[in-house]
mmCIF file of C-alpha atoms in Angstrom:
data_model
loop_
_atom_site.group_PDB
_atom_site.id
_atom_site.type_symbol
_atom_site.label_atom_id
_atom_site.label_comp_id
_atom_site.label_asym_id
_atom_site.label_seq_id
_atom_site.Cartn_x
_atom_site.Cartn_y
_atom_site.Cartn_z
ATOM 1 C CA MET A 101 32.216 -143.719 -97.143
ATOM 2 C CA LYS A 102 33.041 -140.351 -98.646
ATOM 3 C CA GLN A 103 29.645 -138.979 -97.642
ATOM 4 C CA PRO A 104 28.474 -137.168 -94.495
ATOM 5 C CA ALA A 105 25.917 -139.030 -92.393
ATOM 6 C CA GLU A 106 23.059 -136.638 -93.099
ATOM 7 C CA VAL A 107 23.438 -137.158 -96.866
ATOM 8 C CA ILE A 108 23.376 -140.935 -96.399
ATOM 9 C CA LEU A 109 20.312 -140.789 -94.166
ATOM 10 C CA ARG A 110 18.443 -138.712 -96.739
ATOM 11 C CA GLY A 111 19.405 -140.561 -99.893
ATOM 12 C CA GLY A 112 20.968 -143.896 -98.964
ATOM 13 C CA ILE A 113 24.464 -145.251 -99.559
ATOM 14 C CA ASP A 114 26.103 -144.268 -102.825
ATOM 15 C CA ALA A 115 28.152 -147.205 -104.154
ATOM 16 C CA SER A 116 30.730 -144.884 -105.708
ATOM 17 C CA SER A 117 31.538 -143.382 -102.300
ATOM 18 C CA VAL A 118 32.286 -146.674 -100.518
ATOM 19 C CA VAL A 119 35.841 -147.608 -99.514
ATOM 20 C CA TRP A 120 36.075 -151.130 -98.105
ATOM 21 C CA LEU A 121 38.456 -152.051 -95.308
ATOM 22 C CA PRO A 122 40.907 -154.837 -96.172
ATOM 23 C CA ASP A 123 39.661 -158.397 -95.771
ATOM 24 C CA MET A 124 40.271 -160.203 -92.503
ATOM 25 C CA PRO A 125 41.643 -163.774 -92.329
ATOM 26 C CA PRO A 126 39.080 -166.616 -92.338
ATOM 27 C CA GLY A 127 37.270 -166.978 -89.026
ATOM 28 C CA SER A 128 37.693 -163.353 -88.014
ATOM 29 C CA PHE A 129 36.111 -159.955 -88.602
ATOM 30 C CA ARG A 130 36.243 -156.255 -87.757
ATOM 31 C CA ALA A 131 33.273 -154.283 -86.464
ATOM 32 C CA ASP A 132 32.237 -151.086 -84.654
ATOM 33 C CA PRO A 133 34.428 -148.571 -86.540
ATOM 34 C CA PHE A 134 34.944 -145.084 -85.102
ATOM 35 C CA ALA A 135 37.353 -142.466 -86.421
ATOM 36 C CA LEU A 136 39.122 -139.155 -85.941
ATOM 37 C CA TRP A 137 41.010 -136.943 -88.369
ATOM 38 C CA ARG A 138 44.425 -135.924 -87.098
ATOM 39 C CA GLY A 139 47.372 -134.440 -88.990
ATOM 40 C CA GLY A 140 45.655 -134.960 -92.347
ATOM 41 C CA HIS A 141 45.125 -138.662 -91.673
ATOM 42 C CA LEU A 142 41.962 -140.572 -90.839
ATOM 43 C CA HIS A 143 42.458 -142.811 -87.807
ATOM 44 C CA VAL A 144 39.911 -145.630 -87.733
ATOM 45 C CA PHE A 145 39.547 -147.671 -84.554
ATOM 46 C CA ALA A 146 37.594 -150.928 -84.732
ATOM 47 C CA GLU A 147 36.960 -154.159 -82.874
ATOM 48 C CA ALA A 148 38.949 -157.097 -84.268
ATOM 49 C CA PHE A 149 37.581 -160.538 -83.401
ATOM 50 C CA ASP A 150 38.877 -164.046 -84.056
ATOM 51 C CA TYR A 151 36.558 -166.992 -83.433
ATOM 52 C CA ARG A 152 39.536 -169.107 -82.317
ATOM 53 C CA ASP A 153 40.044 -167.159 -79.077
ATOM 54 C CA ARG A 154 36.776 -165.148 -78.995
ATOM 55 C CA VAL A 155 38.401 -162.164 -77.276
ATOM 56 C CA GLY A 156 38.104 -158.946 -79.230
ATOM 57 C CA HIS A 157 40.781 -156.270 -79.264
ATOM 58 C CA ILE A 158 41.066 -152.809 -80.810
ATOM 59 C CA ASP A 159 42.793 -152.322 -84.150
ATOM 60 C CA LEU A 160 43.866 -149.018 -85.690
ATOM 61 C CA LEU A 161 43.825 -148.385 -89.442
ATOM 62 C CA ILE A 162 45.369 -145.150 -90.720
ATOM 63 C CA PHE A 163 44.290 -143.658 -94.067
ATOM 64 C CA ASP A 164 45.486 -140.627 -96.024
ATOM 65 C CA ARG A 165 43.141 -137.899 -97.269
ATOM 66 C CA ASP A 166 42.222 -139.996 -100.322
ATOM 67 C CA LEU A 167 41.428 -142.949 -98.024
ATOM 68 C CA ASN A 168 44.406 -145.036 -99.067
ATOM 69 C CA LEU A 169 45.397 -147.390 -96.268
ATOM 70 C CA LEU A 170 48.810 -146.522 -94.809
ATOM 71 C CA GLU A 171 49.103 -148.663 -91.685
ATOM 72 C CA CYS A 172 47.231 -151.220 -89.584
ATOM 73 C CA ARG A 173 48.117 -152.425 -86.106
ATOM 74 C CA THR A 174 46.602 -153.437 -82.745
ATOM 75 C CA VAL A 175 46.567 -150.593 -80.198
ATOM 76 C CA LEU A 176 44.548 -151.907 -77.242
ATOM 77 C CA LYS A 177 44.407 -155.479 -75.983
ATOM 78 C CA THR A 178 43.289 -156.826 -72.597
ATOM 79 C CA PRO A 179 42.531 -160.258 -71.106
ATOM 80 C CA TRP A 180 38.844 -159.506 -71.614
ATOM 81 C CA HIS A 181 36.830 -158.799 -74.749
ATOM 82 C CA LEU A 182 36.937 -155.246 -76.134
ATOM 83 C CA SER A 183 34.630 -153.734 -78.728
ATOM 84 C CA TYR A 184 32.851 -150.474 -79.666
ATOM 85 C CA PRO A 185 35.944 -148.187 -79.368
ATOM 86 C CA PHE A 186 34.144 -144.851 -79.154
ATOM 87 C CA VAL A 187 36.922 -142.301 -79.820
ATOM 88 C CA PHE A 188 36.409 -138.569 -79.292
ATOM 89 C CA GLU A 189 38.104 -135.282 -78.430
ATOM 90 C CA ALA A 190 37.318 -133.293 -75.291
ATOM 91 C CA ASP A 191 39.100 -130.927 -72.906
ATOM 92 C CA GLY A 192 42.162 -130.783 -75.148
ATOM 93 C CA GLU A 193 42.669 -134.558 -74.990
ATOM 94 C CA ILE A 194 41.706 -137.604 -77.053
ATOM 95 C CA TRP A 195 39.681 -140.281 -75.292
ATOM 96 C CA MET A 196 38.432 -143.783 -75.928
ATOM 97 C CA LEU A 197 35.520 -145.494 -74.189
ATOM 98 C CA PRO A 198 35.545 -149.118 -75.372
ATOM 99 C CA GLU A 199 32.978 -151.672 -74.304
ATOM 100 C CA ALA A 200 34.508 -154.173 -71.856
ATOM 101 C CA PHE A 201 31.553 -155.478 -69.880
ATOM 102 C CA GLN A 202 33.254 -158.861 -69.363
ATOM 103 C CA SER A 203 35.755 -157.032 -67.146
ATOM 104 C CA GLY A 204 32.879 -155.953 -64.904
ATOM 105 C CA ALA A 205 33.515 -152.268 -65.555
ATOM 106 C CA LEU A 206 33.428 -149.420 -68.059
ATOM 107 C CA THR A 207 36.881 -147.829 -68.304
ATOM 108 C CA LEU A 208 37.692 -144.458 -69.839
ATOM 109 C CA TYR A 209 41.058 -144.314 -71.646
ATOM 110 C CA ARG A 210 43.140 -141.302 -72.662
ATOM 111 C CA ALA A 211 45.679 -141.168 -75.477
ATOM 112 C CA ARG A 212 49.127 -140.999 -73.906
ATOM 113 C CA ARG A 213 50.669 -140.867 -77.385
ATOM 114 C CA PHE A 214 47.985 -140.680 -80.058
ATOM 115 C CA PRO A 215 47.113 -142.905 -81.790
ATOM 116 C CA PHE A 216 49.210 -145.818 -80.531
ATOM 117 C CA GLU A 217 49.384 -145.610 -76.732
ATOM 118 C CA TRP A 218 46.394 -145.491 -74.390
ATOM 119 C CA GLU A 219 46.188 -145.315 -70.603
ATOM 120 C CA PRO A 220 43.209 -146.022 -68.338
ATOM 121 C CA VAL A 221 42.057 -142.884 -66.535
ATOM 122 C CA CYS A 222 39.064 -143.950 -64.478
ATOM 123 C CA GLU A 223 36.173 -146.352 -64.258
ATOM 124 C CA VAL A 224 32.661 -145.078 -64.894
ATOM 125 C CA PRO A 225 30.441 -146.586 -62.170
ATOM 126 C CA LEU A 226 26.898 -147.112 -63.384
ATOM 127 C CA ASP A 227 24.163 -149.659 -62.664
ATOM 128 C CA GLY A 228 26.377 -152.509 -63.873
ATOM 129 C CA PRO A 229 28.809 -152.913 -66.790
ATOM 130 C CA ALA A 230 27.575 -150.894 -69.781
ATOM 131 C CA ILE A 231 27.092 -152.105 -73.348
ATOM 132 C CA ASP A 232 28.070 -149.784 -76.236
ATOM 133 C CA ALA A 233 28.393 -146.709 -74.006
ATOM 134 C CA THR A 234 28.091 -143.541 -76.087
ATOM 135 C CA PRO A 235 29.037 -140.140 -74.615
ATOM 136 C CA PHE A 236 27.737 -136.826 -75.937
ATOM 137 C CA PHE A 237 28.265 -133.278 -74.666
ATOM 138 C CA TYR A 238 25.021 -131.319 -74.892
ATOM 139 C CA GLY A 239 23.454 -128.515 -72.886
ATOM 140 C CA GLU A 240 26.613 -127.952 -70.818
ATOM 141 C CA LYS A 241 26.545 -131.559 -69.578
ATOM 142 C CA TRP A 242 27.965 -134.913 -70.553
ATOM 143 C CA TRP A 243 25.325 -137.501 -71.365
ATOM 144 C CA LEU A 244 26.024 -141.213 -71.574
ATOM 145 C CA PHE A 245 23.701 -143.505 -73.536
ATOM 146 C CA TYR A 246 24.152 -147.258 -73.060
ATOM 147 C CA ALA A 247 22.482 -150.636 -72.919
ATOM 148 C CA PRO A 248 22.546 -152.537 -69.606
ATOM 149 C CA SER A 249 24.179 -155.953 -69.400
ATOM 150 C CA HIS A 250 21.987 -157.622 -66.793
ATOM 151 C CA SER A 251 20.153 -159.843 -69.310
ATOM 152 C CA LYS A 252 20.487 -160.998 -72.910
ATOM 153 C CA LEU A 253 17.238 -159.272 -73.863
ATOM 154 C CA ALA A 254 18.076 -156.008 -72.079
ATOM 155 C CA LYS A 255 21.334 -155.741 -74.037
ATOM 156 C CA LYS A 256 19.298 -155.329 -77.219
ATOM 157 C CA SER A 257 16.082 -153.701 -76.019
ATOM 158 C CA HIS A 258 16.781 -151.318 -73.104
ATOM 159 C CA LEU A 259 18.273 -147.839 -73.229
ATOM 160 C CA HIS A 260 19.780 -146.284 -70.107
ATOM 161 C CA VAL A 261 21.099 -142.751 -69.607
ATOM 162 C CA ALA A 262 23.524 -141.162 -67.148
ATOM 163 C CA TRP A 263 24.776 -137.597 -66.898
ATOM 164 C CA SER A 264 27.684 -135.667 -65.418
ATOM 165 C CA ASP A 265 29.134 -132.171 -65.313
ATOM 166 C CA SER A 266 32.556 -133.674 -66.007
ATOM 167 C CA LEU A 267 33.707 -136.411 -68.354
ATOM 168 C CA THR A 268 35.488 -138.169 -65.493
ATOM 169 C CA GLY A 269 32.439 -138.027 -63.260
ATOM 170 C CA PRO A 270 30.801 -138.382 -60.890
ATOM 171 C CA TRP A 271 27.999 -139.796 -63.051
ATOM 172 C CA LYS A 272 24.354 -139.800 -62.011
ATOM 173 C CA LEU A 273 21.788 -142.290 -63.283
ATOM 174 C CA HIS A 274 18.660 -141.004 -64.966
ATOM 175 C CA PRO A 275 15.656 -141.654 -62.692
ATOM 176 C CA LEU A 276 13.584 -143.009 -65.614
ATOM 177 C CA ASN A 277 16.048 -145.801 -66.508
ATOM 178 C CA PRO A 278 15.375 -147.661 -68.672
ATOM 179 C CA VAL A 279 14.268 -144.533 -70.506
ATOM 180 C CA ARG A 280 13.196 -146.648 -73.485
ATOM 181 C CA ILE A 281 12.327 -150.316 -74.022
ATOM 182 C CA ASP A 282 12.086 -151.328 -77.662
ATOM 183 C CA LEU A 283 13.920 -154.080 -79.538
ATOM 184 C CA SER A 284 13.871 -151.931 -82.674
ATOM 185 C CA SER A 285 15.477 -148.725 -81.415
ATOM 186 C CA THR A 286 17.479 -148.670 -78.187
ATOM 187 C CA ARG A 287 20.980 -150.200 -78.278
ATOM 188 C CA PRO A 288 23.443 -147.437 -79.251
ATOM 189 C CA GLY A 289 25.193 -147.849 -82.588
ATOM 190 C CA GLY A 290 27.325 -144.861 -83.451
ATOM 191 C CA THR A 291 28.109 -141.175 -83.104
ATOM 192 C CA PRO A 292 25.347 -138.863 -81.826
ATOM 193 C CA PHE A 293 24.854 -135.486 -83.467
ATOM 194 C CA ALA A 294 22.540 -132.527 -82.968
ATOM 195 C CA ARG A 295 20.145 -131.529 -85.732
ATOM 196 C CA ASN A 296 17.637 -128.689 -85.413
ATOM 197 C CA GLY A 297 18.066 -128.664 -81.658
ATOM 198 C CA VAL A 298 17.373 -132.395 -81.370
ATOM 199 C CA ILE A 299 19.875 -135.073 -80.316
ATOM 200 C CA ASN A 300 20.129 -137.740 -83.008
ATOM 201 C CA LEU A 301 21.383 -141.032 -81.584
ATOM 202 C CA PRO A 302 22.124 -143.925 -83.977
ATOM 203 C CA VAL A 303 20.604 -147.072 -82.474
ATOM 204 C CA GLN A 304 20.311 -150.661 -83.620
ATOM 205 C CA ASP A 305 17.215 -152.418 -84.894
ATOM 206 C CA CYS A 306 17.551 -155.896 -83.378
ATOM 207 C CA ARG A 307 14.138 -157.323 -84.253
ATOM 208 C CA ALA A 308 15.214 -159.645 -87.066
ATOM 209 C CA THR A 309 18.735 -160.237 -85.759
ATOM 210 C CA TYR A 310 21.330 -158.463 -83.661
ATOM 211 C CA GLY A 311 22.265 -155.268 -85.468
ATOM 212 C CA ALA A 312 20.017 -155.805 -88.477
ATOM 213 C CA ALA A 313 19.847 -152.086 -89.254
ATOM 214 C CA ILE A 314 20.512 -148.616 -87.861
ATOM 215 C CA CYS A 315 17.808 -146.103 -87.130
ATOM 216 C CA ILE A 316 18.027 -142.598 -85.712
ATOM 217 C CA LEU A 317 16.480 -142.028 -82.311
ATOM 218 C CA GLU A 318 15.452 -138.368 -82.208
ATOM 219 C CA ILE A 319 15.649 -137.275 -78.576
ATOM 220 C CA ASP A 320 13.559 -134.139 -78.283
ATOM 221 C CA CYS A 321 13.504 -133.895 -74.474
ATOM 222 C CA LEU A 322 16.414 -134.757 -72.218
ATOM 223 C CA ASP A 323 17.282 -133.399 -68.794
ATOM 224 C CA GLU A 324 17.975 -134.746 -65.324
ATOM 225 C CA THR A 325 14.365 -135.896 -64.858
ATOM 226 C CA GLN A 326 12.787 -136.209 -68.333
ATOM 227 C CA PHE A 327 13.299 -138.153 -71.546
ATOM 228 C CA SER A 328 11.275 -138.467 -74.726
ATOM 229 C CA ALA A 329 12.216 -139.616 -78.215
ATOM 230 C CA THR A 330 10.817 -140.746 -81.540
ATOM 231 C CA VAL A 331 12.308 -142.899 -84.276
ATOM 232 C CA GLY A 332 13.509 -141.157 -87.422
ATOM 233 C CA GLU A 333 15.341 -142.424 -90.511
ATOM 234 C CA MET A 334 16.456 -146.031 -90.933
ATOM 235 C CA LEU A 335 19.532 -147.279 -92.759
ATOM 236 C CA VAL A 336 19.894 -150.842 -94.048
ATOM 237 C CA ALA A 337 22.556 -152.513 -96.153
ATOM 238 C CA PRO A 338 21.489 -152.089 -99.813
ATOM 239 C CA PRO A 339 21.176 -155.173 -102.061
ATOM 240 C CA TRP A 340 24.271 -154.244 -104.103
ATOM 241 C CA MET A 341 26.393 -154.884 -100.982
ATOM 242 C CA ALA A 342 25.592 -158.610 -101.168
ATOM 243 C CA PRO A 343 26.655 -160.863 -99.520
ATOM 244 C CA PHE A 344 27.123 -158.278 -96.762
ATOM 245 C CA THR A 345 23.416 -157.591 -96.361
ATOM 246 C CA GLU A 346 22.557 -159.452 -93.152
ATOM 247 C CA GLY A 347 23.121 -156.500 -90.865
ATOM 248 C CA LEU A 348 24.313 -152.915 -90.497
ATOM 249 C CA HIS A 349 24.896 -151.846 -86.913
ATOM 250 C CA THR A 350 27.234 -148.837 -86.793
ATOM 251 C CA LEU A 351 26.888 -145.288 -88.119
ATOM 252 C CA ALA A 352 29.902 -143.227 -87.023
ATOM 253 C CA THR A 353 30.831 -139.784 -88.310
ATOM 254 C CA ALA A 354 34.239 -138.202 -88.954
ATOM 255 C CA GLY A 355 33.652 -134.929 -90.771
ATOM 256 C CA SER A 356 32.809 -135.631 -94.405
ATOM 257 C CA VAL A 357 33.456 -139.352 -93.913
ATOM 258 C CA THR A 358 30.938 -141.811 -92.467
ATOM 259 C CA LEU A 359 31.778 -145.277 -91.215
ATOM 260 C CA ILE A 360 29.391 -148.228 -91.206
ATOM 261 C CA ASP A 361 29.789 -151.942 -90.724
ATOM 262 C CA VAL A 362 27.831 -154.543 -92.631
ATOM 263 C CA LYS A 363 27.833 -158.274 -92.068
ATOM 264 C CA ARG A 364 27.290 -161.670 -93.581
ATOM 265 C CA MET A 365 26.946 -165.004 -91.797
ATOM 266 C CA ASP A 366 29.324 -167.809 -92.789
ATOM 267 C CA VAL A 367 27.202 -170.971 -92.756
ATOM 268 C CA SER A 368 29.865 -173.112 -94.426
ATOM 269 C CA LEU A 369 31.338 -176.107 -92.631
ATOM 270 C CA HIS A 370 34.606 -174.195 -92.217
ATOM 271 C CA GLY A 371 32.802 -171.307 -90.586
ATOM 272 C CA LYS A 372 30.827 -173.526 -88.208
ATOM 273 C CA LEU A 373 33.909 -175.526 -87.192
ATOM 274 C CA GLY A 374 35.804 -172.309 -86.513
ATOM 275 C CA ARG A 375 33.092 -171.055 -84.161
ATOM 276 C CA VAL A 376 32.879 -174.400 -82.334
ATOM 277 C CA ASP A 377 36.673 -174.467 -81.954
ATOM 278 C CA GLY A 378 36.580 -170.955 -80.519
ATOM 279 C CA ILE A 379 33.914 -171.883 -77.964
ATOM 280 C CA ILE A 380 35.934 -174.913 -76.836
ATOM 281 C CA ARG A 381 39.130 -172.841 -76.500
ATOM 282 C CA GLN A 382 37.289 -170.186 -74.486
ATOM 283 C CA ARG A 383 35.770 -172.721 -72.093
ATOM 284 C CA LEU A 384 39.114 -174.448 -71.566
ATOM 285 C CA LYS A 385 40.717 -171.098 -70.842
ATOM 286 C CA ARG A 386 38.051 -170.290 -68.246
ATOM 287 C CA ALA A 387 38.459 -173.735 -66.670
ATOM 288 C CA ASN A 388 42.220 -173.226 -66.354
ATOM 289 C CA VAL A 389 41.723 -169.840 -64.756
ATOM 290 C CA PHE A 390 39.254 -171.353 -62.312
ATOM 291 C CA ARG A 391 41.653 -174.152 -61.348
ATOM 292 C CA ARG A 392 44.381 -171.691 -60.536
#
């Protein structure tokens, strides 16, 4: 969208500012968009998922200044599922911290040749594989907000925090983890920003469904021993976006451009058969790996 996040949070989504990504083939989708401007081009990184193999990878879409699509290709693919490609600049480098909890680890990547080539730099050891890990530099420290993966409920309702003096660690766990337990406002969902001295963390409202809406968690106290926050503005998919009104679970900023993802559920026979086929393929793949 050709609107900064703060404008959207105050007044909602303006239909005239929306630029839709190209459609995906049946049985697949893109989600979790994050972006950086570089060389006059907007580089959008997003999860690409196909129900036939059920293993997400990271796609790159490059746009010009007028948001015309110039190129689309896959830039990061692993044997395990990848999503939430949080891309950011720090220490003169460009980094990506994608979710890969099925690998059993959280791995920090660095651009070897931006935006197409990425190399793993280090693992970030926490209290288990992290979900939607979101880094933010604030108060001369790196803070990492994430959801734990130890249970299905915790993935959507617990917020954990870690901190470090360096992006590559060592990372220390916050002693109050989980610092917040609330199905409506904990799982990270986008790019944090500071406003009036307060950290604003986009988080997902998962009460009605996973990623039903985004709200802003206003963190007014954060240090190595304390944490407090209140819920601020909420953003939902407006009715004019129908049929994509069944969820909105990312709010990522890139200067004057804001990225969101909205969803619809395909309840057609074709959609259901595609999901069943994907589950069968995934289980057969795991069985073959086990037999080896």
